[in-house]
Every structure is written in C-alpha cells, then in structure tokens.
Short mmCIF file of C-alpha atoms in Angstrom, two decimals:
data_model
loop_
_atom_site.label_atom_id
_atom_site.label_comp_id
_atom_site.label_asym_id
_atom_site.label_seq_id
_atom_site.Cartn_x
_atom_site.Cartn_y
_atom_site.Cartn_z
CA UNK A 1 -20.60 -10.66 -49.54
CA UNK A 2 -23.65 -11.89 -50.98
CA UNK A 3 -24.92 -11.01 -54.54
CA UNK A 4 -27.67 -8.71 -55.35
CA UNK A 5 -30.46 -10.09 -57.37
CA UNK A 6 -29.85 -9.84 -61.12
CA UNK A 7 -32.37 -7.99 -62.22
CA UNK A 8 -30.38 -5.09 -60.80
CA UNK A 9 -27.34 -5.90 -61.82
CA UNK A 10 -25.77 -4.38 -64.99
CA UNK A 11 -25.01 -6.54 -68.06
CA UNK A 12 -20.73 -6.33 -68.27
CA UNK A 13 -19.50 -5.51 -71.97
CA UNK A 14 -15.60 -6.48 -71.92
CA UNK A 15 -13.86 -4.46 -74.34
CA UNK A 16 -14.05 -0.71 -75.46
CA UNK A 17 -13.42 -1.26 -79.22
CA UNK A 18 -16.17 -0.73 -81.82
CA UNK A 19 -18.54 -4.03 -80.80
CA UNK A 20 -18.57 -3.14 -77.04
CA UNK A 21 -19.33 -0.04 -77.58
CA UNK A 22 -21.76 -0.54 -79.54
CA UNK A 23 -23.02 -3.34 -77.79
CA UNK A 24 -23.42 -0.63 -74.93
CA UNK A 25 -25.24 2.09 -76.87
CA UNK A 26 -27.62 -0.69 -77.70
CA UNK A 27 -28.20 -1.79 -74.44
CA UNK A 28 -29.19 1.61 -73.22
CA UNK A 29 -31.73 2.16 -76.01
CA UNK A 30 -32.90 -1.20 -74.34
CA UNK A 31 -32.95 0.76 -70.50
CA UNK A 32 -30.28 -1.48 -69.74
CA UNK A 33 -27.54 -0.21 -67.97
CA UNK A 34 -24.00 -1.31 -69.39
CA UNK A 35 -20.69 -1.52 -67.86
CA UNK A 36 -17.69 -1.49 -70.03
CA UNK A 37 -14.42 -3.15 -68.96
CA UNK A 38 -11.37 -1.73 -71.35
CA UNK A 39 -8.03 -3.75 -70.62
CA UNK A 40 -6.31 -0.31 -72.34
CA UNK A 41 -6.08 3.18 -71.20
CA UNK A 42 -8.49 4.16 -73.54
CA UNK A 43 -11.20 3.41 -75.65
CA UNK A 44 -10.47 2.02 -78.79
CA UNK A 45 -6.91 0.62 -77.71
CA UNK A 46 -6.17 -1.99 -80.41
CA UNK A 47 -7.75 0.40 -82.77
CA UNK A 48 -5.14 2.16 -82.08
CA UNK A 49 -2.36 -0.14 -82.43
CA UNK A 50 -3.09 -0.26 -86.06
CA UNK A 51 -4.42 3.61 -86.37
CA UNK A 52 -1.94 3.72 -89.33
CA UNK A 53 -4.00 1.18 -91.90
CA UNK A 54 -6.62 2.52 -93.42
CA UNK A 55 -10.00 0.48 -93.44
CA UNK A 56 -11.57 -1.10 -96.37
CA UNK A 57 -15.02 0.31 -95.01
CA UNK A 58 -16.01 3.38 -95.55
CA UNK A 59 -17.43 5.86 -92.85
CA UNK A 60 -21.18 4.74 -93.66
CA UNK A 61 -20.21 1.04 -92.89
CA UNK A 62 -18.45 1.55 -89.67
CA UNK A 63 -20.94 3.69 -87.41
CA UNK A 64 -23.50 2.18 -85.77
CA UNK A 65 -26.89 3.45 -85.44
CA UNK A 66 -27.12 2.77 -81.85
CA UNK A 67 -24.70 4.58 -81.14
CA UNK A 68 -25.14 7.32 -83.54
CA UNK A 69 -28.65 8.24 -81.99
CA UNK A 70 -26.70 8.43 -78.55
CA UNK A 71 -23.85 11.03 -80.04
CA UNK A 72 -26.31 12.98 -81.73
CA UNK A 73 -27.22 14.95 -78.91
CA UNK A 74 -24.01 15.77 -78.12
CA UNK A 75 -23.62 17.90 -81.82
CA UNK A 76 -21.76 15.10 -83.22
CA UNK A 77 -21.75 14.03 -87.08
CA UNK A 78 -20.83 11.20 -88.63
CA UNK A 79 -17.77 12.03 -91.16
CA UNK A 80 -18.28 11.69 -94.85
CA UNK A 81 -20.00 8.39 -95.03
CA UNK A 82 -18.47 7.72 -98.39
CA UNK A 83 -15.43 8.05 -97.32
CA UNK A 84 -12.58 5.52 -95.65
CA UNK A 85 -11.13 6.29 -92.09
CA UNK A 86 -7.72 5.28 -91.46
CA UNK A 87 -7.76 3.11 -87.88
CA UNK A 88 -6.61 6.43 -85.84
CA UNK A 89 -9.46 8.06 -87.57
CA UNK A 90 -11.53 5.86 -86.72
CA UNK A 91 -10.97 5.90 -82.86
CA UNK A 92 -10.17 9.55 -82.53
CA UNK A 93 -13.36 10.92 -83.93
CA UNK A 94 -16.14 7.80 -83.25
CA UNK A 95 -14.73 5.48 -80.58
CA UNK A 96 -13.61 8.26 -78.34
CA UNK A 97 -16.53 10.51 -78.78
CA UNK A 98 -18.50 7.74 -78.03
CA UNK A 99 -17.13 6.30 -74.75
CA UNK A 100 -17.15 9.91 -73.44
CA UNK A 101 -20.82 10.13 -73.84
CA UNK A 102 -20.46 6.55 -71.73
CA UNK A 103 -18.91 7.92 -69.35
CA UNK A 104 -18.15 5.97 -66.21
CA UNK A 105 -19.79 3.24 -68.10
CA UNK A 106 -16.84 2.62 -69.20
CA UNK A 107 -14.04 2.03 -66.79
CA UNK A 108 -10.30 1.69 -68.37
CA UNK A 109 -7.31 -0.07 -67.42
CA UNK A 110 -9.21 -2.96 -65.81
CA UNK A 111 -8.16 -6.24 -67.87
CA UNK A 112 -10.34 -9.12 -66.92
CA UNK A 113 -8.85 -12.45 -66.09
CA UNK A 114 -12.26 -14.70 -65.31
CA UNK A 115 -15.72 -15.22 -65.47
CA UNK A 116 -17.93 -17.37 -63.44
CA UNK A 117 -21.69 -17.93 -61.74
CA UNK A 118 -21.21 -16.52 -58.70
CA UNK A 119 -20.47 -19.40 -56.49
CA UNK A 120 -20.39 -21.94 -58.96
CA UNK A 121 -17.91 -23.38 -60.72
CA UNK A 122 -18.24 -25.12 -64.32
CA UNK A 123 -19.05 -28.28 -63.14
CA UNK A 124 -21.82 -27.13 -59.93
CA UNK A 125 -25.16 -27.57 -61.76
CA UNK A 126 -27.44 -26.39 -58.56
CA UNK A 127 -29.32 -23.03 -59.12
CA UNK A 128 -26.71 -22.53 -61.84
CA UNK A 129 -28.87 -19.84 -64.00
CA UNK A 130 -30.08 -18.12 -61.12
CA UNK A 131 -26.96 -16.70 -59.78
CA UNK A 132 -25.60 -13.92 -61.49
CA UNK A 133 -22.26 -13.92 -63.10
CA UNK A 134 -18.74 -12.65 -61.58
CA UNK A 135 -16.41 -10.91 -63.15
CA UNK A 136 -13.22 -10.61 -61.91
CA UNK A 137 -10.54 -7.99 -63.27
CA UNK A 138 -7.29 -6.11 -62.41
CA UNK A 139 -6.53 -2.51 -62.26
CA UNK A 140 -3.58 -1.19 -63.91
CA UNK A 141 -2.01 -0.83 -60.45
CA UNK A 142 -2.22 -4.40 -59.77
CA UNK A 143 -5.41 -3.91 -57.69
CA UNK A 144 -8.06 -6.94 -58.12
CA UNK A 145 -11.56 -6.45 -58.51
CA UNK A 146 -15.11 -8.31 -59.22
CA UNK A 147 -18.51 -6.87 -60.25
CA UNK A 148 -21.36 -8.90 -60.81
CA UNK A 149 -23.63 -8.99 -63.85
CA UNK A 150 -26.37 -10.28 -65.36
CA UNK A 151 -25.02 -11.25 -68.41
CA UNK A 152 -21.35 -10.87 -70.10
CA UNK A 153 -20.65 -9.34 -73.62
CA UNK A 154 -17.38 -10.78 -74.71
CA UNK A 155 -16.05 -8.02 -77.04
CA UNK A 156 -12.42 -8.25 -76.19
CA UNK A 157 -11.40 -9.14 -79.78
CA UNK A 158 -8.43 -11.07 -80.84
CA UNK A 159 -5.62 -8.57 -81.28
CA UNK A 160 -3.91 -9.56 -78.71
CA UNK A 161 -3.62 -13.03 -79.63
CA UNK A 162 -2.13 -13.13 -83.15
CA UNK A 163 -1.49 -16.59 -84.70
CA UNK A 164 2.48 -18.19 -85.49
CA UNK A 165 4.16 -18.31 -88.15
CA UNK A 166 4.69 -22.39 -87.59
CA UNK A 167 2.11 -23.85 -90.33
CA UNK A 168 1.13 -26.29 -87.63
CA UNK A 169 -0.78 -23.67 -85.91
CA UNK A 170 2.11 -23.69 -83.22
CA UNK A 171 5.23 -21.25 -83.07
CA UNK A 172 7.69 -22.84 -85.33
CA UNK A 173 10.86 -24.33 -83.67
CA UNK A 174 13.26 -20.54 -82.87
CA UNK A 175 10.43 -18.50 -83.38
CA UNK A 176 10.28 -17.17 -79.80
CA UNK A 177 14.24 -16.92 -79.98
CA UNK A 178 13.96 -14.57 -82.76
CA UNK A 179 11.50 -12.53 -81.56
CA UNK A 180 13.53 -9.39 -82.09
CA UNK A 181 13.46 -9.68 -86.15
CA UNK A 182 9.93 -10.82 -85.73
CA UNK A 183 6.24 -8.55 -86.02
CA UNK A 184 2.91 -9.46 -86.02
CA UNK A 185 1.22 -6.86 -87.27
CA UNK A 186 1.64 -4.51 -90.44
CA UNK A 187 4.32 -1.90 -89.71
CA UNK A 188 3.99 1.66 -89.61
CA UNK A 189 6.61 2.89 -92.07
CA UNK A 190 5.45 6.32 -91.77
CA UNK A 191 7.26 5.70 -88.16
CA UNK A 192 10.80 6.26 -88.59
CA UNK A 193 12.18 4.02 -86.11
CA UNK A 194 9.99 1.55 -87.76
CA UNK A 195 10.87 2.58 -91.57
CA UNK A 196 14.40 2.53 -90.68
CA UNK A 197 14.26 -1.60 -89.61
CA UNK A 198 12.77 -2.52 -92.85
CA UNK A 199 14.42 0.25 -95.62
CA UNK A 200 17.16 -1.48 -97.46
CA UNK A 201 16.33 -4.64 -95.38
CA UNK A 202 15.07 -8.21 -97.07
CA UNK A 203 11.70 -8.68 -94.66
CA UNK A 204 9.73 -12.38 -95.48
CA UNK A 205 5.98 -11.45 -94.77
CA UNK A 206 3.86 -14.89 -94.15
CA UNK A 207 0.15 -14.85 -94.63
CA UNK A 208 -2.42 -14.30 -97.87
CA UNK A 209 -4.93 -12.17 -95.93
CA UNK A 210 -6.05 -8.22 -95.95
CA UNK A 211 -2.94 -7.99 -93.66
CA UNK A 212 -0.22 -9.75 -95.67
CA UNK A 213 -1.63 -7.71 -98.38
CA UNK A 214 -0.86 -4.13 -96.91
CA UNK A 215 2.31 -5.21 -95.52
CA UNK A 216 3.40 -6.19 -98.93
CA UNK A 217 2.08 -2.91 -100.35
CA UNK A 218 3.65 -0.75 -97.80
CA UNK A 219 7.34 -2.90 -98.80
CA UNK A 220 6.94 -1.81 -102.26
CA UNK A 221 5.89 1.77 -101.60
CA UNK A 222 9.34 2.08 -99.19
CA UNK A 223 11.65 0.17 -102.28
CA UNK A 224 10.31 2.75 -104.69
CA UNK A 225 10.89 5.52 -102.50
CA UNK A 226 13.96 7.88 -102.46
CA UNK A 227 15.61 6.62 -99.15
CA UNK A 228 14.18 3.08 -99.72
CA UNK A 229 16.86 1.19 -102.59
CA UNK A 230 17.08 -2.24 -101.33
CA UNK A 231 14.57 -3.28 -99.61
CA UNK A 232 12.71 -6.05 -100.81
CA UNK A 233 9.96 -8.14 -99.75
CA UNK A 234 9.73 -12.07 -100.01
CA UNK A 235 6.07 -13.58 -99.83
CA UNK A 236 5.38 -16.58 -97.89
CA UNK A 237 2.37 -18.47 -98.92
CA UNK A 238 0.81 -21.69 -97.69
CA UNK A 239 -0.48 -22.51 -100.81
CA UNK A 240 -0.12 -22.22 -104.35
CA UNK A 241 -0.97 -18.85 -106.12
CA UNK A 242 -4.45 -18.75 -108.02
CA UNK A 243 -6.71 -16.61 -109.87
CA UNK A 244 -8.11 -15.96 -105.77
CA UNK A 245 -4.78 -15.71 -104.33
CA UNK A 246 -5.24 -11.85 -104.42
CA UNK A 247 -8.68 -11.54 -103.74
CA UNK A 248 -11.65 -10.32 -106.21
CA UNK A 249 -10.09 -7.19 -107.54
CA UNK A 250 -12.47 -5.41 -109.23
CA UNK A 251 -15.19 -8.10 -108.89
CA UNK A 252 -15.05 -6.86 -104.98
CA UNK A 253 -18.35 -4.93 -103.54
CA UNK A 254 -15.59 -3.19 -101.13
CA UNK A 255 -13.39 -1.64 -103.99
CA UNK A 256 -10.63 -0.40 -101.22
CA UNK A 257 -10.72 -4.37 -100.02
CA UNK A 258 -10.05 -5.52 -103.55
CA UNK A 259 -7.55 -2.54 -104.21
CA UNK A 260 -5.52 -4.38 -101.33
CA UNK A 261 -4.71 -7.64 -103.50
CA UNK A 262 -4.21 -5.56 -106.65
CA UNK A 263 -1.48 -3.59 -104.37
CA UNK A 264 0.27 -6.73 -103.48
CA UNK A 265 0.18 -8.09 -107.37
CA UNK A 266 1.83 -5.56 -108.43
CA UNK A 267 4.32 -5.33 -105.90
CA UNK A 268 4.97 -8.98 -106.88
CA UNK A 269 4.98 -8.07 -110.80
CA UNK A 270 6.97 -5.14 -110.19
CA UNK A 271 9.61 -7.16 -109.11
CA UNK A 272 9.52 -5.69 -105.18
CA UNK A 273 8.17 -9.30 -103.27
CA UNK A 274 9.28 -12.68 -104.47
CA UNK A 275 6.92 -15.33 -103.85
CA UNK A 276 7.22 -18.50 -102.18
CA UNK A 277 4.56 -21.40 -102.59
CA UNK A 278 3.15 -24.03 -100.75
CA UNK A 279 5.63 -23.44 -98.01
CA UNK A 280 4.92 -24.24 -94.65
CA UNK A 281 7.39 -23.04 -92.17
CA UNK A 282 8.82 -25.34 -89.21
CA UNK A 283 11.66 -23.98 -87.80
CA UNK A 284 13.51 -20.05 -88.19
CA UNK A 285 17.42 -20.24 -87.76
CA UNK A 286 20.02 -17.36 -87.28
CA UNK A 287 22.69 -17.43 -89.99
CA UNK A 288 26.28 -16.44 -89.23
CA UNK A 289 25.22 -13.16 -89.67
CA UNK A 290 22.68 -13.16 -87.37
CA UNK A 291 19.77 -13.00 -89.75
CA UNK A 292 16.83 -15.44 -90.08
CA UNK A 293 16.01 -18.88 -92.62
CA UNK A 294 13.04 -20.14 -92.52
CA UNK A 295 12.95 -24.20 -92.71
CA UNK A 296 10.06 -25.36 -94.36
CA UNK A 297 8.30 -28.70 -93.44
CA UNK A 298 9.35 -30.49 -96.87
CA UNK A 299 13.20 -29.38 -95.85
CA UNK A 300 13.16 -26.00 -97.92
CA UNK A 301 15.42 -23.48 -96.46
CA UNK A 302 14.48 -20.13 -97.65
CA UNK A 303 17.68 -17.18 -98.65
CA UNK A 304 18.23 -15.17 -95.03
CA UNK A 305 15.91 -12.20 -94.56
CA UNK A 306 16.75 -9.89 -92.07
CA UNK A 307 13.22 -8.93 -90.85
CA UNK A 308 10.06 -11.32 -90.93
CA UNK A 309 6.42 -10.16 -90.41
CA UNK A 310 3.88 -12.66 -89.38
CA UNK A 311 -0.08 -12.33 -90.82
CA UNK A 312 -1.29 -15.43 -90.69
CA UNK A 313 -4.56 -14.77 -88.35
CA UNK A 314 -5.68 -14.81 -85.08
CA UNK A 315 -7.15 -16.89 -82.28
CA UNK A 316 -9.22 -15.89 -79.49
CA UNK A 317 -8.56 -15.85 -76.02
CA UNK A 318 -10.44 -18.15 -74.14
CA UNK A 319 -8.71 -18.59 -70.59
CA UNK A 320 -10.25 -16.18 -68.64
CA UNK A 321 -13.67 -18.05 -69.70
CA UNK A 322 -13.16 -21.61 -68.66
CA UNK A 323 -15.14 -21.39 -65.92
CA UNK A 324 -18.05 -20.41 -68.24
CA UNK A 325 -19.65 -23.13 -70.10
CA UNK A 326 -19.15 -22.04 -73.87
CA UNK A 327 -20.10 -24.11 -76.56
CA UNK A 328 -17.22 -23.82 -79.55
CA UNK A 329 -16.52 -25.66 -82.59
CA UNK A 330 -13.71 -27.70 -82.77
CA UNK A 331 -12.39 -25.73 -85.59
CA UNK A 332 -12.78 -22.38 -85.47
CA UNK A 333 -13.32 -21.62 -81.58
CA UNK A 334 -16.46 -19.50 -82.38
CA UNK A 335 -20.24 -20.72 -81.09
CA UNK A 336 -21.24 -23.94 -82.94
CA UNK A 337 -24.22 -22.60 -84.33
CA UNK A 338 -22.65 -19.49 -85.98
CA UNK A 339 -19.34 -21.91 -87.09
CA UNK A 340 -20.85 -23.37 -89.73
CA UNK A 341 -21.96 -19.98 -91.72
CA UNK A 342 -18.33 -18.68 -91.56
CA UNK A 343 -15.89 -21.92 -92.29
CA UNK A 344 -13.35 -20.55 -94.53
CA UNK A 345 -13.45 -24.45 -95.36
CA UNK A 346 -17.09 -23.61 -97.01
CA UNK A 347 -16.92 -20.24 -97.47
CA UNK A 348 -14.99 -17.53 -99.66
CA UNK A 349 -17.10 -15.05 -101.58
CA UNK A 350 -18.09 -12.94 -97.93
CA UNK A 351 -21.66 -14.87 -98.35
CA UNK A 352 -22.39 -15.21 -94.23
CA UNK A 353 -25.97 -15.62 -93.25
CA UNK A 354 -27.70 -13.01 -90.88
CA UNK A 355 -27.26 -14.09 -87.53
CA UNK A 356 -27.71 -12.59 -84.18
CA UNK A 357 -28.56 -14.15 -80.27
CA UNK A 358 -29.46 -17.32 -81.42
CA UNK A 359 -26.32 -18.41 -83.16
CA UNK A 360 -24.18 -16.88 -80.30
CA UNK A 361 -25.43 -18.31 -77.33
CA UNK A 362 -24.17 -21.09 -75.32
CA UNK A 363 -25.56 -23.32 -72.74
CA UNK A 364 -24.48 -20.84 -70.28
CA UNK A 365 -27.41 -18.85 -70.58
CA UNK A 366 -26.76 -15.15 -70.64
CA UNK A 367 -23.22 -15.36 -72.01
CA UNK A 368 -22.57 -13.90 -75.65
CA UNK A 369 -18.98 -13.65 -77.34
CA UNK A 370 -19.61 -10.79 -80.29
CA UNK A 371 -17.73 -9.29 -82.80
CA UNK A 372 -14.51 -10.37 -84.25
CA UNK A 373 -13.92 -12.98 -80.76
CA UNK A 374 -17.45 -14.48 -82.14
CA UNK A 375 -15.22 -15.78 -85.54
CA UNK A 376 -13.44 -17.72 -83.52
CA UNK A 377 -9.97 -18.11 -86.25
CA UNK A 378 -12.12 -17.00 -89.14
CA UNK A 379 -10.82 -14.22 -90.94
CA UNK A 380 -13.88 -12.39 -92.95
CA UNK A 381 -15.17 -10.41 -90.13
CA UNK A 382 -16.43 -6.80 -90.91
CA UNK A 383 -18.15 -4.29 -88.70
CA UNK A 384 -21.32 -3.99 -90.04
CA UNK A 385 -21.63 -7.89 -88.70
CA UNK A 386 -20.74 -6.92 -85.11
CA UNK A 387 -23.24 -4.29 -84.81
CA UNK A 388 -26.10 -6.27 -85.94
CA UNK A 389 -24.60 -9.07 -83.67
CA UNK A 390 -25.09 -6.40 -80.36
CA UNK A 391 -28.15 -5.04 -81.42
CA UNK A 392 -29.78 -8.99 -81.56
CA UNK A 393 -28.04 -9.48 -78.44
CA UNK A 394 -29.23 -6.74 -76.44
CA UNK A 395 -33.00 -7.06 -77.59
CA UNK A 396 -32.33 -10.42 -76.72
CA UNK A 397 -31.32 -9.44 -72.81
CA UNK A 398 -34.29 -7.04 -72.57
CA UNK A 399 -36.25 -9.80 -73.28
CA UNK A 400 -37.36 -8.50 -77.19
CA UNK A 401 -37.20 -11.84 -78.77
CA UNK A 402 -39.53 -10.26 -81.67
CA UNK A 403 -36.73 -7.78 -82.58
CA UNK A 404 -34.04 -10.03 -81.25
CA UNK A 405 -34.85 -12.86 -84.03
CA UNK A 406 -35.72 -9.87 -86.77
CA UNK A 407 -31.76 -10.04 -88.10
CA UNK A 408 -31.09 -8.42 -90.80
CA UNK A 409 -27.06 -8.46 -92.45
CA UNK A 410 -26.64 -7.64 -95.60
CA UNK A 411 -22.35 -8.20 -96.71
CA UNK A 412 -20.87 -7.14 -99.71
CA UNK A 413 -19.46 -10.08 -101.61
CA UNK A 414 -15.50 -10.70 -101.83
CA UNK A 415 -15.48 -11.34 -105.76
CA UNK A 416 -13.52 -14.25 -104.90
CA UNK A 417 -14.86 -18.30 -105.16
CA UNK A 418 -13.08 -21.36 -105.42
CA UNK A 419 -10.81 -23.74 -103.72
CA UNK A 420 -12.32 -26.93 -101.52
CA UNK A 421 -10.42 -25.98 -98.28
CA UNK A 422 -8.47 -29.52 -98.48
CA UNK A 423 -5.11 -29.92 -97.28
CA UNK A 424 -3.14 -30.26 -100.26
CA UNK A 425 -5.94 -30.82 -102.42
CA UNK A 426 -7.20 -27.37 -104.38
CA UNK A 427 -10.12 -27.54 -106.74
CA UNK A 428 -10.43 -27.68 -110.76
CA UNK A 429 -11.23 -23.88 -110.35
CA UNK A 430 -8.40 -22.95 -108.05
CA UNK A 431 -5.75 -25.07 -109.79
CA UNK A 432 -5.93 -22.86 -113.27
CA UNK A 433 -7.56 -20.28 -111.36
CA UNK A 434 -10.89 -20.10 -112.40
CA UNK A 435 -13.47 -18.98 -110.20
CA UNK A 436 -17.26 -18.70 -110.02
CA UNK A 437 -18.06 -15.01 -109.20
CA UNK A 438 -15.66 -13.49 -111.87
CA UNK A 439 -12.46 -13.28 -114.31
CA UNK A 440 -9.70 -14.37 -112.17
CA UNK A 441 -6.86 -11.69 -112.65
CA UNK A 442 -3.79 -13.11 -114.58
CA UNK A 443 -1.77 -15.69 -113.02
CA UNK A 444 1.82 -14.52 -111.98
CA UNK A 445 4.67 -16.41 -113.33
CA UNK A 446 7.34 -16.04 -110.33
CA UNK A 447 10.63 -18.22 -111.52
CA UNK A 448 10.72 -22.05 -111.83
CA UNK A 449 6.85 -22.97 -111.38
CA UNK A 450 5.50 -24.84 -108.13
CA UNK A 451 3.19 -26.72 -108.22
CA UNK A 452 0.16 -25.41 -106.55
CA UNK A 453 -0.06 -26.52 -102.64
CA UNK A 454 -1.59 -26.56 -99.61
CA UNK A 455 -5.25 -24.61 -99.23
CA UNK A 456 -5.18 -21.42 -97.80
CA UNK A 457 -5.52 -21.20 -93.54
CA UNK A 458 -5.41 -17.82 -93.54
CA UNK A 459 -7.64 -16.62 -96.39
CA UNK A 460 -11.12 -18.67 -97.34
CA UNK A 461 -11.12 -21.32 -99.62
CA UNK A 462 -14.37 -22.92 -100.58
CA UNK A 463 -18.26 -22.26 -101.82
CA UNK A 464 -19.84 -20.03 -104.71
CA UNK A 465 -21.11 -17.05 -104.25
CA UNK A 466 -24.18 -17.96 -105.44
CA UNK A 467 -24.85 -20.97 -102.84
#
C-alpha cells in the first residue's frame, strides 16, 4: 500500500491526557484534522490513576482555551476557576467532556509501539522529509495497526515509566524481588484495601518532590486517625534537609503547592515520619520476617519497614521512537534546546522561559514531544506550560510561524532558591538554609545531626529567582 500525500493526512496526537487533548482542540482551530491515539480505555487514563490527589492548580490554570472555545458550544462551563480539582475531577468533568466533543478523533485502547518515515528507517536519508510518518499501534485485542500522518504529537506522558528507588538511577539490587511491598505512586488511603496495607504498618517513602510530599501527608493523616495507631512513616532523602527541602511555603505563588511541604514538615515535627539524610539506597533485603531494609551505598542499613513507596521521578519512554531522529540532552531526555531552561541543575524557583515549536523540534522535521514527555526527567512541569507548548506547535504545523514564535508563559514562582545541583557539594545558602527568594522555614532537628549530603535528583537545586 502506498501512502497518500501528506497534505491529506491527519497530524497523530498520542495520548488522551490534558496536552493531547489540547494539542487536538488546537489543531482544529488551525483546520487541521487530529487523530488521537489513547493507550487506555478512556480519556484521561493516568489522570485517573491518581484521581485521588488533588492538584496544586486551580480550575483557571488547568483548562485550556482551545479547548474551552470547542466545549462551549456544547453548554459546558468551566468549574469555579478559583478553585482546585482533585485528579478524578479533573478528568470526569474536562478531559471526558472534551474527548466526547472529539469524538472518533480520538480512538482508545490503541497503544502505540513505533514511529517511522514511511519507508525509511533512521539511518535512509533519501526523500526523508517528504514521506509522511507511520504510526504503528495495537488494539486492545492484540490487533496491529498503522495510520499515517503528517506530523506526530508525542503526548503520552511519563506515568507509566516511574523512576527506582536505586540512587544510581537503576532499580536497586532486590527491588524487583520485592515488588509486592513496593508502590510507585501516592496511595489512595481513602481505598480500604489500600488503607488497610499501610494502617499500623512502618512504610519508608523515598523522594523530596510534590509526590513524596502527599504521601507523607496522607501517612500522618492515617496515624492520627481513629483506626490508624501505629503507623508511621520514615522519609528517605538523597540529600541533606535545608531551608528548601520543603519547598517555598508561603513564599509559593501556588499556595496549595507550598501547603504540600508545610504538610510533610509537620508530619515530620509531629513526630509521624522520621527522616533519613543523604541516603542513597543500593540494595532492599527481606528480614526474617519477611519485611524490607534498605542498604544504603555508604553501608547504612535502615530499621525494617514493612511497606516502601517510591517518588523519586520519572523518565520518558523513548522506545517506540527510535526510529525517529530525536534530538535529546544527555541529561534530561527532553529536546536540547528546551533542556537547558528546565535543568533542575540550574533551576529551582519555577523560573522557565516561554518556549513553544522552536525549542521542541528535532531534526526530524514534523516531530514534537509536548507536555510533561517534553521534560524529559525534570520534575517542575505544570499545565499551563503544555498548553502553550500545543498551541505553538499547532500554529507551527499550519504553517503560522507569526503566532507560532508569539509564546507567551507566564509560571508562578516556587518560593524556593538555592543549592548548586553538585553531587555532594550543596551551596553556602543550602547548607544553613538560606535562600534567595525568601525566609527559609525553620530547620528540623531529627536525632543525631547528618551532615548535609548529596543534591537533590528529584527536586531542583540551583539558580535565583531573580536570574
């Protein structure tokens, strides 16, 4: 079967969660036509899979206006912009609504395992940007399909990709043995198969993110609940604890983003996590008992916990693009052009440029990844970034290079600065934690004092907010 000619061809959006969507919506108010490829059975899938946490955005920050304009008609309003949807809100009454008015845009179940130039490989240089692109995918059946495009949206995310808890960026030594006392992503104690594995339980949560930050939250709320006596959490960190370690606090522009790290100090001054420093796990053992220590790299070996949850991050998925010509920094994984406004090594106070087609594309022309895929391992991602991201993007496609280049991204600042991003080497401000954007909160005295470690991989380190 031969190819149709591009022009004619639609431009394939892969993923259904808030960027390809919206990435979709602004493709039609471009008269392109969109097709969506959703790996899950519905919109909004991964969404989903954490429709229990509520965001740190309000309403007003997490609808875009693309796709606003193409509910409207439909008698849709946007909830209480002021207000903050939990992730089942969020894909219940936006995602949902929104791939409905799609329709068979958006085709479900179909998980996409490559992407090519039709009849090229990566290394075939002959009439390269002329052909159109491939996509191949598989039903949920097991059937195997391709459609051709004229460009591809990567909006697949990295949910489904989380990072290890091994500090080396690999699974420590036993981690996949102990997979069954093992999550990856903040539990639902509201479940109560899930509250039951964790009440009265001693659960080690690893990571100093958003994530880490809930999880330890949601510990405390369980140990000071009725049913809950015993259950403690125990706080794994890479580094040492600062005046950043839990975020701006008040100093935040998103006051429900800097209410997280004010959860998790006081669950850690309240006596319901213990914290661990500069601890950078190598190996997880079973005890007689069957529960898990965690080795440390320096030879630590942590008290058994009977649960662990891992938070440190994730890592896009890049295998079903390698025959796609991507260019990606060596650190992060995201486009080289866009890795350099988003290094956690540089930056920390949520200070990321405006950026749009430009800093995504790659020399394969025609190929964009987009919202929290286009971070690469970089952790500050927020919404309002993806949507501006599509809307560049699509212009872009049509052709608009006027409004494609016209980027506009305004992000509220973190309230947190500091730290050099060195291995083992924090800064004058982070070492008596000091900061340059405002008072660090009070430093938390957890038993015999460790010396402060390792710079953070899974939160930024780095920068000033005013540079």
């Amino acid at each position: 079967m031969n190819a149709p000619a591009t022009t004619e061809l639609p431009v394939v959006v892969i993923g259904a969660g808030p960027a390809g969507l919206a990435a979709a919506a602004h493709l039609l108010d471009q008269g392109i036509e969109p097709l969506v490829l959703e790996a899950g059975p519905a919109a909004g899938a991964a969404v989903r899979e954490w429709a229990h946490v509520r965001l740190f955005s309000t309403w007003g920050e997490v609808v875009d206006p693309a796709a606003e304009k193409l509910l409207a008609p439909t008698g849709w309003t946007r909830p209480d912009p002021a207000t903050y949807p939990s992730g089942g809100d969020w894909a219940e009454r936006y995602l949902l609504p929104l791939a409905d008015v799609l329709g068979d845009r958006v085709r479900t179940g179909a998980t996409v395992t490559g992407v090519s130039r039709s009849g090229r490989d990566r290394i075939v240089d002959a009439d390269r940007e002329q052909q159109p692109f491939v996509v191949h995918f598989t039903r949920t059946d097991g059937r195997e399909e391709r459609v051709f495009a004229r460009s591809v949206i990567d909006a697949s995310g990295t949910w489904a990709t989380p990072s290890p808890a091994g500090g080396s960026g690999l699974a420590a030594l036993g981690e996949k043995a102990a997979a069954d006392r093992i999550a990856y992503r903040v539990p639902d104690l509201k479940d109560p198969a899930v509250r039951a594995r964790y009440t009265g339980k001693r659960t080690a949560v690893i990571g100093s993110g958003a994530s880490a930050f809930t999880a330890l939250a949601y510990l405390a709320d369980l140990a000071k609940s009725k049913d809950g006596a015993g259950t403690k959490g125990v706080w794994i960190l890479r580094r040492g604890i600062s005046g950043s370690t839990f975020g701006g606090g008040e100093a935040d522009q998103l006051p429900a983003r800097g209410a997280l790290g004010l959860a998790a100090k006081a669950a850690v001054d309240e006596g319901h996590a213990d914290a661990v420093t500069g601890f950078r796990t190598e190996e997880i053992e079973r005890d007689g008992d069957g529960r898990l220590v965690l080795v440390g790299e320096d030879g630590r070996r942590l008290d058994a916990v009977d649960e662990v949850i891992v938070l440190t991050g994730f890592r896009p998925d890049l295998s079903f693009l390698d025959e796609l010509r991507l260019g990606l920094d060596e650190r992060l994984q995201a486009p080289v052009e866009l890795a350099p406004l988003i290094d956690p090594n540089q930056h920390s106070c949520g200070t990321v440029y405006p950026h749009g087609h430009r800093e995504l594309s790659h020399p394969e022309a025609g190929v964009y990844l987009v919202g929290m895929k286009s971070y690469g391992r970089a952790p500050t991602f927020l919404a309002m970034t993806g949507y501006e991201q599509v809307r560049s993007v699509a212009a872009a496609i049509a052709g608009d290079l006027e409004s494609a280049d016209r980027v506009e991204l305004t992000l509220p600042e973190t309230g947190v600065c500091g730290g050099a991003g060195l291995f083992d080497a924090p800064s004058a401000q982070e070492a008596d934690g000091g900061g340059c954007c405002a008072p660090a909160p009070q430093l938390v005295q957890l038993g015999t004092p460790v010396a402060v470690g390792a710079a953070a991989e899974e939160a930024p380190a780095g920068g000033c907010c005013s540079s």
